[in-house]
CSV table of C-alpha atoms and ligand atoms in Angstrom, one decimal:
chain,number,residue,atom,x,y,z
B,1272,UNK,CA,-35.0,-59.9,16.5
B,1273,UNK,CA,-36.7,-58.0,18.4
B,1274,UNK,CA,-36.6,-58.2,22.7
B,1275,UNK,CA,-39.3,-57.4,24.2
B,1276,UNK,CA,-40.2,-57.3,28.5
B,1277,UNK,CA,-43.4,-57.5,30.0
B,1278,UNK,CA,-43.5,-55.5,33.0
B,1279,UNK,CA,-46.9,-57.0,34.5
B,1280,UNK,CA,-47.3,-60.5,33.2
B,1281,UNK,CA,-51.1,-61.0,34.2
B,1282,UNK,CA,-54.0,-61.9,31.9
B,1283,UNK,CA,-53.2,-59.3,29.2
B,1284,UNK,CA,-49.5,-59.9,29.4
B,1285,UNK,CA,-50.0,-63.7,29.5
B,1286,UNK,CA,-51.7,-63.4,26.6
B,1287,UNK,CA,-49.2,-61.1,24.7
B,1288,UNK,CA,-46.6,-63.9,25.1
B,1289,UNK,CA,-49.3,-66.4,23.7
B,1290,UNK,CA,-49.6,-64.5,20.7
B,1291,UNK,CA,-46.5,-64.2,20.0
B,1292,UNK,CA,-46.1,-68.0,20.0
B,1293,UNK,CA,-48.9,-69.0,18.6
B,1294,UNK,CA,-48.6,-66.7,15.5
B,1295,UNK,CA,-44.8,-66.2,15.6
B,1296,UNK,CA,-45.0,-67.5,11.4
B,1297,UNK,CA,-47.6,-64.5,10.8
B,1298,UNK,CA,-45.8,-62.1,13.1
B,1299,UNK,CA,-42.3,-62.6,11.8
B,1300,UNK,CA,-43.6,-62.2,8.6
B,1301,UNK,CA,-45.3,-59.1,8.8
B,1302,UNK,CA,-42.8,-57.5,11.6
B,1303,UNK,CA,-39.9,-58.5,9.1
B,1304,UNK,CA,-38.1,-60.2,12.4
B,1305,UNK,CA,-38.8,-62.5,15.3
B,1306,UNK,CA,-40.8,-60.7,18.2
B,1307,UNK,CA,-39.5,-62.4,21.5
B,1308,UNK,CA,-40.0,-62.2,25.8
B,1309,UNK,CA,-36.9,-62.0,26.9
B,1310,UNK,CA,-38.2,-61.0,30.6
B,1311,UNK,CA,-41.3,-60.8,32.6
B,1312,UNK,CA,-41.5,-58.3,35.5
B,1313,UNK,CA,-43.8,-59.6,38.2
B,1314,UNK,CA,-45.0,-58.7,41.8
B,1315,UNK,CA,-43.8,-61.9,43.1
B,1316,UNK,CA,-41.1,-64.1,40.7
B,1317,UNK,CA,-41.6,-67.3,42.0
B,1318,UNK,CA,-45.3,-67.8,41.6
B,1319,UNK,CA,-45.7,-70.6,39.0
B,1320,UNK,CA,-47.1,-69.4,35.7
B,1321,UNK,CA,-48.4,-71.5,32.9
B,1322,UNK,CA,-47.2,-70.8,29.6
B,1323,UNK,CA,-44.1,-68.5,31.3
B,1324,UNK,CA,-41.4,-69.5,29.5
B,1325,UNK,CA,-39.0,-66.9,29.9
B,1326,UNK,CA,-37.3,-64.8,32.8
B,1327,UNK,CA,-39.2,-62.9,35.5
B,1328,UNK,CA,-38.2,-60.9,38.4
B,1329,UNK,CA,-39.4,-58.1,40.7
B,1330,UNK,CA,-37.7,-55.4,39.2
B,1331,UNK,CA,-38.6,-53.1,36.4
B,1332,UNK,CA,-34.9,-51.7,36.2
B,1333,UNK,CA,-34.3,-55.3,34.9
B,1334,UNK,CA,-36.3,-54.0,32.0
B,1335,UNK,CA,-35.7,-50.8,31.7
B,1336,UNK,CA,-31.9,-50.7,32.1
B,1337,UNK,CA,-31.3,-54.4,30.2
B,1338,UNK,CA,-29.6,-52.9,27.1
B,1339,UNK,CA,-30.6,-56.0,25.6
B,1340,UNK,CA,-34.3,-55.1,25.5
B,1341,UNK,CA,-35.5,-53.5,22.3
B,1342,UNK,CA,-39.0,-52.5,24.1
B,1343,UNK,CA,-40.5,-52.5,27.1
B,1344,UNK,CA,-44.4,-54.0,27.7
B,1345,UNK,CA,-45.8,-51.6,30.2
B,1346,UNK,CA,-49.2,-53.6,31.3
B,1347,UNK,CA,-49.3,-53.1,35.0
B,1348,UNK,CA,-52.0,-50.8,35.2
B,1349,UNK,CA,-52.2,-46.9,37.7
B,1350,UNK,CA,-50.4,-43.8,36.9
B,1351,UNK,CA,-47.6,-43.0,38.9
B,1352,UNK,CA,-45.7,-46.4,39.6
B,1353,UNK,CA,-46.4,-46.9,35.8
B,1354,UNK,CA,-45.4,-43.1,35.0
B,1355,UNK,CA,-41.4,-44.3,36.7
B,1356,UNK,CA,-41.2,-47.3,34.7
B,1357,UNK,CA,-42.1,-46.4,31.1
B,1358,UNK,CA,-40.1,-42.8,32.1
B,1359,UNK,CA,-37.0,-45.0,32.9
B,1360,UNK,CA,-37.4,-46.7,29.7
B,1361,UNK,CA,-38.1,-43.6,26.7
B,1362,UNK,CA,-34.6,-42.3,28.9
B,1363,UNK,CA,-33.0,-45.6,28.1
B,1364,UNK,CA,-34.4,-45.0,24.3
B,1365,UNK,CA,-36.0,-48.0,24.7
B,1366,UNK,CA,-39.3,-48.8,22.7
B,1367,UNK,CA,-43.0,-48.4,24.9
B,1368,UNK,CA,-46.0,-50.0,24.2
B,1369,UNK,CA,-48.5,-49.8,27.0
B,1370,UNK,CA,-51.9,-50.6,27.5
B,1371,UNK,CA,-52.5,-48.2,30.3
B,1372,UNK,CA,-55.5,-45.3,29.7
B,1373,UNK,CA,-55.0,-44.1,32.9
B,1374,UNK,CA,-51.8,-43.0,32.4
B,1375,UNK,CA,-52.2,-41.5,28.9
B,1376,UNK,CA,-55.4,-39.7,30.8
B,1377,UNK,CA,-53.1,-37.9,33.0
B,1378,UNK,CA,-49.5,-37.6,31.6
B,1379,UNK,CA,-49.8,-38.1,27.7
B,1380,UNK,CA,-48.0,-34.8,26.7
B,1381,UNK,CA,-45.8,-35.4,29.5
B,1382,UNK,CA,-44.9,-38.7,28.1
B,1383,UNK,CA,-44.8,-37.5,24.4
B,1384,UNK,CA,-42.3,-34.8,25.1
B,1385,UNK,CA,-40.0,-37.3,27.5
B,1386,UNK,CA,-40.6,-40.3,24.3
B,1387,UNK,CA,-39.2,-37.1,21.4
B,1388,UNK,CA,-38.9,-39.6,18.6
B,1389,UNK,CA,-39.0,-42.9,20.6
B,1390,UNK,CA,-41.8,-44.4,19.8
B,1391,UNK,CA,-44.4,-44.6,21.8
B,1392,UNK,CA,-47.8,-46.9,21.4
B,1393,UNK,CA,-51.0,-47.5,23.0
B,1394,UNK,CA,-53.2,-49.2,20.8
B,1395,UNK,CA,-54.5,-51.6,23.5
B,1396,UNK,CA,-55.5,-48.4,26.0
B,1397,UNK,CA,-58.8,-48.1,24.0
B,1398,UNK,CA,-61.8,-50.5,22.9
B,1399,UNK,CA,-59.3,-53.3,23.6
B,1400,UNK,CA,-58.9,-55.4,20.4
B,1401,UNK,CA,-60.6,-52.5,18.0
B,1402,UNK,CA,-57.5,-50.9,16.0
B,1403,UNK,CA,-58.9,-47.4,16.7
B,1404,UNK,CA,-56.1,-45.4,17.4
B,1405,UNK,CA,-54.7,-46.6,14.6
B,1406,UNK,CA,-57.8,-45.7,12.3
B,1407,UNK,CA,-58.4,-42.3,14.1
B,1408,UNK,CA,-54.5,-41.3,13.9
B,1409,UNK,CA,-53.8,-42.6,10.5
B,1410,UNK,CA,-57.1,-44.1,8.1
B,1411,UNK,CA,-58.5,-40.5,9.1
B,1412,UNK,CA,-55.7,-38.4,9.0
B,1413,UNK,CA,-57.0,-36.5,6.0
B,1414,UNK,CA,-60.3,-35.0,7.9
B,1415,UNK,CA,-61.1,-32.4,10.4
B,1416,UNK,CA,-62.7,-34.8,12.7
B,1417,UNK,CA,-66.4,-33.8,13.8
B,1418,UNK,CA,-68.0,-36.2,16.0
B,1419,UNK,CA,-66.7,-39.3,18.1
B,1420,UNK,CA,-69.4,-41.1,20.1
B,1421,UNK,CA,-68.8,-44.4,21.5
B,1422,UNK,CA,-69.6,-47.3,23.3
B,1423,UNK,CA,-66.0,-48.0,25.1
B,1424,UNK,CA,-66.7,-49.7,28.2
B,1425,UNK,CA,-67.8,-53.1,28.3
B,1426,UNK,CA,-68.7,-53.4,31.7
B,1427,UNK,CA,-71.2,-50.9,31.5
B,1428,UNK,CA,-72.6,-51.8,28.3
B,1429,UNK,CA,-72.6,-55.7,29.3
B,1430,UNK,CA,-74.5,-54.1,32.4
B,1431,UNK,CA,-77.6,-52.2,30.1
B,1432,UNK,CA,-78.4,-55.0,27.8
B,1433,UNK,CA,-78.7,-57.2,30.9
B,1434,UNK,CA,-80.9,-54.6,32.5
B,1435,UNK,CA,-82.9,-54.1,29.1
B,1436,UNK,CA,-83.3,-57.6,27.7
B,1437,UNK,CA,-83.4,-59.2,31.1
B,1438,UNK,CA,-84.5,-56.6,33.5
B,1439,UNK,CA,-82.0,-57.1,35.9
B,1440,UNK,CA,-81.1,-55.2,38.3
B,1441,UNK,CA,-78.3,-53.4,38.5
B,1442,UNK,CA,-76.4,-55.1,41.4
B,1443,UNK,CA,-77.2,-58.3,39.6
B,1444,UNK,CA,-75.9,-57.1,36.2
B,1445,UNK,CA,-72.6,-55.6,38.0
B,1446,UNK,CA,-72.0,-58.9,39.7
B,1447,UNK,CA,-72.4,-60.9,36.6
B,1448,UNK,CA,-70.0,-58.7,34.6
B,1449,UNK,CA,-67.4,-59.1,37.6
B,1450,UNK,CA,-67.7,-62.7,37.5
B,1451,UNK,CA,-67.2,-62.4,33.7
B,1452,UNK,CA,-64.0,-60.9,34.3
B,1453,UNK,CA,-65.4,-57.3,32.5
B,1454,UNK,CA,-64.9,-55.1,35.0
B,1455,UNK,CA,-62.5,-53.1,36.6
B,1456,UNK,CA,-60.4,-54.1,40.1
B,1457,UNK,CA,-62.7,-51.1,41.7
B,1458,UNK,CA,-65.9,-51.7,39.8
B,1459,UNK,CA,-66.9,-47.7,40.3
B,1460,UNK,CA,-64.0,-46.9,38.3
B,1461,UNK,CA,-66.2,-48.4,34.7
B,1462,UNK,CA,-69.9,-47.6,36.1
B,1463,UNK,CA,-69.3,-44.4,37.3
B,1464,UNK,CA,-67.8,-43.3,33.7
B,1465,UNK,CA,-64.1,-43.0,34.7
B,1466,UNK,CA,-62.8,-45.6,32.4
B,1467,UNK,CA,-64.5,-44.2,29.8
B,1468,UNK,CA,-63.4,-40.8,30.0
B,1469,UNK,CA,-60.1,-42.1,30.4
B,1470,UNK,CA,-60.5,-43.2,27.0
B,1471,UNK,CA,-62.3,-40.4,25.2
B,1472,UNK,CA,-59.5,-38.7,26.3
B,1473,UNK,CA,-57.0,-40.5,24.3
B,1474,UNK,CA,-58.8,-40.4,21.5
B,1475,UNK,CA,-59.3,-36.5,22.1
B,1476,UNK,CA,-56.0,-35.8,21.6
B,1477,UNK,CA,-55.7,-38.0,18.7
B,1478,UNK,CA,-58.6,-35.8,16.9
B,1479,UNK,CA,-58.2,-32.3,18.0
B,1480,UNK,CA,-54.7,-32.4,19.9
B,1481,UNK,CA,-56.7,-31.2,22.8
B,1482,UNK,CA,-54.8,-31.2,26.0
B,1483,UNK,CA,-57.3,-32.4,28.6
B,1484,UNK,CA,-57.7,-34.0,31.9
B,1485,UNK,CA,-60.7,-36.3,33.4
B,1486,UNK,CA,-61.2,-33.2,35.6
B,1487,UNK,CA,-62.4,-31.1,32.6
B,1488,UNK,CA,-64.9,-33.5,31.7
B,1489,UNK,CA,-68.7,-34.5,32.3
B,1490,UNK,CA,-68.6,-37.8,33.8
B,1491,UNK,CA,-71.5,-39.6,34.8
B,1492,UNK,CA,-72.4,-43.0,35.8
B,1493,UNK,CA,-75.1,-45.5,35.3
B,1494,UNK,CA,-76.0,-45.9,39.0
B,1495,UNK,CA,-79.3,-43.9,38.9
B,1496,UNK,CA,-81.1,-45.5,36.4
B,1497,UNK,CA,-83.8,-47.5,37.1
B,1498,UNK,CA,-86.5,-49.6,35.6
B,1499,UNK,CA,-88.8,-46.5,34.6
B,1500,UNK,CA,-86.4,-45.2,32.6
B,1501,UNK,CA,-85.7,-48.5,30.5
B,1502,UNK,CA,-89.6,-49.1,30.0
B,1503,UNK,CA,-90.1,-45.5,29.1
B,1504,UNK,CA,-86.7,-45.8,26.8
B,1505,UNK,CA,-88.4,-48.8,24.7
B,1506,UNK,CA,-92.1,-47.3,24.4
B,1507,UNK,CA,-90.6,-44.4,22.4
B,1508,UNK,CA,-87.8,-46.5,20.4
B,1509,UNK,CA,-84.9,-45.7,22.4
B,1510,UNK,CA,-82.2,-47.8,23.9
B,1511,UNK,CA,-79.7,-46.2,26.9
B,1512,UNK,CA,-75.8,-46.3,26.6
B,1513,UNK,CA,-72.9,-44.9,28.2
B,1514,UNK,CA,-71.7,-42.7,25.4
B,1515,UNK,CA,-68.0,-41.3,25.4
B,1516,UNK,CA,-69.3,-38.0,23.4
B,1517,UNK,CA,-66.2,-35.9,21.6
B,1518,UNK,CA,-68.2,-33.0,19.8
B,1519,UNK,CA,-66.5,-30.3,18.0
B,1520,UNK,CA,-68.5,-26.8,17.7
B,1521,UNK,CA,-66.0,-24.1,15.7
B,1522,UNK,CA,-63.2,-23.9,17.8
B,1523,UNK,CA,-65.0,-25.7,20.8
B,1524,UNK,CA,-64.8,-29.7,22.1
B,1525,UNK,CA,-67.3,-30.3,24.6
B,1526,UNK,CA,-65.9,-33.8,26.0
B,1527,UNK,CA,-68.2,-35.8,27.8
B,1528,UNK,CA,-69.3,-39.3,29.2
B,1529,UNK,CA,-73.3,-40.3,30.4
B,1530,UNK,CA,-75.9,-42.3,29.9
B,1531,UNK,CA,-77.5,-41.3,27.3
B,1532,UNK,CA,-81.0,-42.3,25.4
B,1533,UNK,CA,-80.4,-43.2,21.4
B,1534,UNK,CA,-82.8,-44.1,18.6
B,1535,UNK,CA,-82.7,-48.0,18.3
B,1536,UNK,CA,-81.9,-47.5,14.6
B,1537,UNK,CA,-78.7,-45.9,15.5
B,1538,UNK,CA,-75.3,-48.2,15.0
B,1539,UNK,CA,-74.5,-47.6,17.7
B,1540,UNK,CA,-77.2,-49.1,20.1
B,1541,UNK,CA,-77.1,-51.9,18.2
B,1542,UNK,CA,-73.7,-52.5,20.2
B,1543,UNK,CA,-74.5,-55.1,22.8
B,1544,UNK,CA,-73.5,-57.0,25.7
B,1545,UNK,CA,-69.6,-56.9,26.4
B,1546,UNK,CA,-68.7,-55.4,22.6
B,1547,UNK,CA,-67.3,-51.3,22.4
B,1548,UNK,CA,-68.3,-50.0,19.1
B,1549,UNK,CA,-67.5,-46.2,18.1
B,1550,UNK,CA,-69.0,-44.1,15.2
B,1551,UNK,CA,-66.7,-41.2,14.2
B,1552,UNK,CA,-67.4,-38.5,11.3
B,1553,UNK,CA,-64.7,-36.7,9.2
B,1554,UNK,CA,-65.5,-34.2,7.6
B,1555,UNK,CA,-64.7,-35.8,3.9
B,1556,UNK,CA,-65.1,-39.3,5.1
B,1557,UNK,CA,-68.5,-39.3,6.7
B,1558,UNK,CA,-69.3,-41.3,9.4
B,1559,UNK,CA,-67.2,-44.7,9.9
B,1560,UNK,CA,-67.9,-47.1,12.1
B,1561,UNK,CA,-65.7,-49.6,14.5
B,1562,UNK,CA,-67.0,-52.5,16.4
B,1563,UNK,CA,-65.1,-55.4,18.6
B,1564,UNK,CA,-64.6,-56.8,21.8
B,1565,UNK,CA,-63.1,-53.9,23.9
B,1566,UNK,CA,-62.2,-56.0,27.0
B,1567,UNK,CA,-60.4,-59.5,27.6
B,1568,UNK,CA,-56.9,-60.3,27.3
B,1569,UNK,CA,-56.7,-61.8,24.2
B,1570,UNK,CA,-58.4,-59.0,22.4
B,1571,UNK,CA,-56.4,-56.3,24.0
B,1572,UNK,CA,-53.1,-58.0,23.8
B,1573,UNK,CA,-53.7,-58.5,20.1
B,1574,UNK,CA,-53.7,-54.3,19.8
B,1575,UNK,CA,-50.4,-54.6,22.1
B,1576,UNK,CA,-48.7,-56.8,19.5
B,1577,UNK,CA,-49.7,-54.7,16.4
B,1578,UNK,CA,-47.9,-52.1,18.4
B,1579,UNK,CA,-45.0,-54.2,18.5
B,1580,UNK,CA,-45.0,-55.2,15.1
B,1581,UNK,CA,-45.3,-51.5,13.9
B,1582,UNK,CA,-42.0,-50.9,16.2
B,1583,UNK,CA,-39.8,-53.9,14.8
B,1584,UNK,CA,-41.0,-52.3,11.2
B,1585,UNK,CA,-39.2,-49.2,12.4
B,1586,UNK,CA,-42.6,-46.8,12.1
B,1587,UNK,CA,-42.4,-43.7,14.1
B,1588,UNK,CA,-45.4,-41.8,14.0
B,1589,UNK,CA,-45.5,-39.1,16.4
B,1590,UNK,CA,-47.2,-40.2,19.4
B,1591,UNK,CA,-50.4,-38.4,19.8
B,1592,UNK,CA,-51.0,-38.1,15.9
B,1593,UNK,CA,-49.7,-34.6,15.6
B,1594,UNK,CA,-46.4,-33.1,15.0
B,1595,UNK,CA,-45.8,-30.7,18.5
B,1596,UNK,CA,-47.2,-27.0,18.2
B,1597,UNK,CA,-49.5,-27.9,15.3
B,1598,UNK,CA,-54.4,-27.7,15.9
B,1599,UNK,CA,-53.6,-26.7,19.3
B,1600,UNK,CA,-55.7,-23.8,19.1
B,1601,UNK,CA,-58.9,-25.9,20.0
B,1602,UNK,CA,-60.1,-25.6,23.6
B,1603,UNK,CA,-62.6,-27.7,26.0
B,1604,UNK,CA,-66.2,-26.8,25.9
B,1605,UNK,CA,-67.6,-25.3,29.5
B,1606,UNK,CA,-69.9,-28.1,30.8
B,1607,UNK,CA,-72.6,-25.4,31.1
B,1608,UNK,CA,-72.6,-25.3,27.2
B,1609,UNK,CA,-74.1,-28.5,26.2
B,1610,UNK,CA,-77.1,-28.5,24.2
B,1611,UNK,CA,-79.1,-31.8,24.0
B,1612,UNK,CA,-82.7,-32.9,23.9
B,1613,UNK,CA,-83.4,-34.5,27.2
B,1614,UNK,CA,-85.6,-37.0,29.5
B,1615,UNK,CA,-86.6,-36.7,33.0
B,1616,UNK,CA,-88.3,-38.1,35.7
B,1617,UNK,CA,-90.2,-36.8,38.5
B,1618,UNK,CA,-91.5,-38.4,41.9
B,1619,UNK,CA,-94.8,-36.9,42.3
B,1620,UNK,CA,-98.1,-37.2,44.7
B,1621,UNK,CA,-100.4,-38.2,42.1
B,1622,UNK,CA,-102.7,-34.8,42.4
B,1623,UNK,CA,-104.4,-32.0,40.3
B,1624,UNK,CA,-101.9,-29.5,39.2
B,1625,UNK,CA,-98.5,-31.7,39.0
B,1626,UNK,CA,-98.4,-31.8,35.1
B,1627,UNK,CA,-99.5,-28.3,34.8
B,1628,UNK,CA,-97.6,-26.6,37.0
B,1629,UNK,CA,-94.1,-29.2,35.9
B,1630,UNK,CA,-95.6,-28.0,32.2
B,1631,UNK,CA,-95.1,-24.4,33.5
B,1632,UNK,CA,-91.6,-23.9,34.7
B,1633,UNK,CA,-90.7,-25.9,31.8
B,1634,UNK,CA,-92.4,-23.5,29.4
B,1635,UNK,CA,-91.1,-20.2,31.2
B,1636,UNK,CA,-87.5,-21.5,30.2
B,1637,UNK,CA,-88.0,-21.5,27.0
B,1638,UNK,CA,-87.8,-25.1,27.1
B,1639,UNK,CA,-90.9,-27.6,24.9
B,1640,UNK,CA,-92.0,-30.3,25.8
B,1641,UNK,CA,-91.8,-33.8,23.4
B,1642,UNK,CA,-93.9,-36.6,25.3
B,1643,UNK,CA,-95.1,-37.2,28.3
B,1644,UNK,CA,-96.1,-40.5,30.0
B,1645,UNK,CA,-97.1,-41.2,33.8
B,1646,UNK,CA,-96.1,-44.0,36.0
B,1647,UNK,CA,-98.1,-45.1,39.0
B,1648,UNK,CA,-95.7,-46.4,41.4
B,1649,UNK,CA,-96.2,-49.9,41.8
B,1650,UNK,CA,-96.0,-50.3,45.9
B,1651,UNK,CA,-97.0,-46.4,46.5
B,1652,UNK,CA,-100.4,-46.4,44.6
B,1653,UNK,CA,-100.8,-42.1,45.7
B,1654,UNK,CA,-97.3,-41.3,43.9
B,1655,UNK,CA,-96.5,-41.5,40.5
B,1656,UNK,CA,-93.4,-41.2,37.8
B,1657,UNK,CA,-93.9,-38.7,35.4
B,1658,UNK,CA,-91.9,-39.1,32.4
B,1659,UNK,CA,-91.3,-36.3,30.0
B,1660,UNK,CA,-88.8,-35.8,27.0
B,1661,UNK,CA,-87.7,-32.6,25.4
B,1662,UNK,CA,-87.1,-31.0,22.5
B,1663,UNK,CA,-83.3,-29.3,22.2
B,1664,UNK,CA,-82.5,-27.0,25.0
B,1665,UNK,CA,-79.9,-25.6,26.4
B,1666,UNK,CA,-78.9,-27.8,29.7
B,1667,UNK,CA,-78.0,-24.8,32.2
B,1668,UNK,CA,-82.0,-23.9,31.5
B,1669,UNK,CA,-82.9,-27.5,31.8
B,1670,UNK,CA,-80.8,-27.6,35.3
B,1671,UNK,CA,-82.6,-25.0,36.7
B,1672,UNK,CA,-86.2,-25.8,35.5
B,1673,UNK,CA,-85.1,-29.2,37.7
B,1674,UNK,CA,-84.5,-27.3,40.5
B,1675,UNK,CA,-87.3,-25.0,40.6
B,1676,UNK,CA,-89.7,-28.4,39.7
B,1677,UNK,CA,-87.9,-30.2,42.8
B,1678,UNK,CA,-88.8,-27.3,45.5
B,1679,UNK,CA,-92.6,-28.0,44.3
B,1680,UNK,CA,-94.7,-29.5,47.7
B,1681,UNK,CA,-95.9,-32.5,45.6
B,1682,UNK,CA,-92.4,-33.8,44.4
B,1683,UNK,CA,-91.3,-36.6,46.1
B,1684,UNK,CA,-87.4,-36.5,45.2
B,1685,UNK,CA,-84.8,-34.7,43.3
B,1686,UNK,CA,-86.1,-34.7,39.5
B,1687,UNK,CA,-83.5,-37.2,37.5
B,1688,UNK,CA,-82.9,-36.3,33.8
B,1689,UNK,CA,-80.5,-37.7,30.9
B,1690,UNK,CA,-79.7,-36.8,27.3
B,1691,UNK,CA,-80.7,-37.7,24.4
B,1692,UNK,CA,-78.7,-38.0,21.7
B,1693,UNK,CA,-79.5,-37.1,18.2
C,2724,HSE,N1,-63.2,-52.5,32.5
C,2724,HSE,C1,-63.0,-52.2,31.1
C,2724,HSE,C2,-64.3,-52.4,30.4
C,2724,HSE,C3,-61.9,-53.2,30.5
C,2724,HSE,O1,-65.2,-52.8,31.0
C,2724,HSE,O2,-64.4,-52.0,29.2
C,2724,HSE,C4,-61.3,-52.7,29.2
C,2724,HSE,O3,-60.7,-51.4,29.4
């Protein structure tokens, strides 16, 4: 048998113990042995809890230290508090599965030298019930991987096909999603790209054993967008998504997460409301495709339980996919070298001159123009949104075009622009 404690026994690890009752037959089988709570560690212990049928207490040594346990559940969510627990436990060579991407954000290589053979899994810290670390780690161990793009936060994504199929706004569409249970504790943490990143990170290391932290990355949110930019999105046969963006260039990663325009023939915008979905190309594979609910307890506590499963079968990959020392040599791209076609928007007084003169500091960067459309703002009749897309440029020339076409007298506030990727 193997013991099992859940430190943090709320919706996820609720649903962990669920699982494990409800498909004990299916799980024994495949685990070779019975996967059982033996202990629940919990803010407050005498709180009644349906469906608790074992143990709890307030105190994570009780886990850690029990030498009864065989692993230790880490779902309680932060870094540091979490960092003590599941550090406690590797010293106590006791088994980790967590589903915590803000810890592996910060201190995965920490963690991976302190686990040194324990294992150590995390399935359920990305796209919630899609097996992707699995599939990145081990179904596409053989390739150099080139590309990762995905759609790995629900709230967000729930958010842009509300505002897209239903024009809601987006206060609206972040209220629903918080009273679907989608977002975050601190909503800012999923719409302003943090959650996300937290995630490409995890699955950066897994590709290009990059070491990384959110600090190195572009991170952007969906809080500027507004209802120009969706109509102008589906006149020219785009959709917008939060892309998590892994890119590989020779021996560069540019890592990144932003809204981003993508041709509605792509997989990947066909990934709607609440569901993650991530496209990733090997070098000899191709492109391969994963979509699935990447939020909600069930979902992500089914990842938590293949983790467990893979532990009672003894496996012990290494942690982040690579044996120590080994594709280290790969660095984080300079957010000043991204290369992307791109949209913007302008607030302009409606008068002679404004597209040519725009036109002109666009042209002495080197940088063409793809379409243009114009806007009359609805309650301002004398202003208008002019709406252009690019052909590839180089986004330091783009940045600077912006601010040069921001200074002009007829602009009415800072030019907006986001990618689009092709
Ligand atoms: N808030 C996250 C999301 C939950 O919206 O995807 C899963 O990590």
């Amino acid at each position: 048998m193997l013991k099992i404690a859940l430190v943090g026994v709320g919706t996820v690890g609720a649903a962990v113990a669920d699982i494990l009752r409800e498909n004990k037959s299916v799980i024994t089988a495949r685990a070779g042995k019975e996967i059982r709570v033996v202990k629940g560690i919990v803010k407050n212990p005498n709180r009644k809890r349906d469906g608790v049928d074992f143990p709890l207490s307030a105190d994570y040594k009780e886990a850690t230290d029990d030498p009864q346990i065989d692993a230790v559940v880490e779902l309680m969510g932060g870094v540091e508090h979490a960092y003590e627990v599941v550090k406690a436990a590797l010293k106590n060579k006791k088994a980790v599965v967590t589903a915590n991407k803000a810890l592996l954000a910060y201190r995965r290589y920490e963690l991976e030298e302190l686990a040194n053979g324990v294992p150590f899994m995390y399935e359920a810290s990305v796209a919630g019930g899609i097996p992707i670390v699995r599939a990145l780690r081990d179904g596409l161990g053989a390739n150099h991987i080139e590309s990762i793009r995905g759609v790995i936060n629900g709230t967000c994504n729930y958010m842009l096909t509300r505002m897209f199929e239903k024009r809601v706004s987006f206060d609206r569409a972040l209220k629903e999603a918080q009273e679907l249970g989608y977002a975050e504790a601190d909503p800012t943490f999923d719409v302003g790209g943090f959650d996300a990143a937290h995630k490409l990170l995890i699955l950066a290391s897994l590709a290009y054993g990059i070491d990384a932290k959110p600090e190195d990355m572009l991170i952007e949110g969906i809080g500027h967008l507004t209802d120009e930019d969706i109509a102008f999105a589906e006149e020219f046969g785009y959709t917008i998504k939060s892309l998590a963006i892994a890119k590989k260039r020779g021996d560069k990663v540019s890592l990144r997460v932003h809204p981003s325009f993508v041709s509605r023939k792509d997989m990947i915008a066909k990934v709607d409301g609440v569901m993650n979905g991530v496209s990733m190309i090997g070098d000899m594979s191709g492109e391969t495709f994963y979509y699935g609910a990447g939020a909600g307890g069930r979902a992500t506590a089914s990842s938590a339980v293949a983790d467990l499963i893979a532990i009672a079968r003894g496996e012990t990959s290494p942690m982040l996919g690579f044996r120590r020392a080994n594709e280290r040599q790969l660095s984080v791209a300079r957010k000043d070298e991204i290369e992307s076609k791109y949209y913007i928007r302008v607030l302009v007084e409606d008068v002679a001159g404004v597209l040519a003169q725009t036109a002109a500091i666009l042209a002495s960067r080197d940088i063409s123009i793809e379409t243009v459309l114009q806007r009359k703002k609805r309650v301002k009749k004398e202003w208008a949104n002019l709406l252009l897309s690019t052909h590839k440029a180089r986004e330091v020339d783009l940045i600077a075009a912006l601010k040069e076409i921001g200074a002009l007298a007829f602009v009415k506030s800072p030019p907006v622009m986001l990618r689009i990727e092709s």
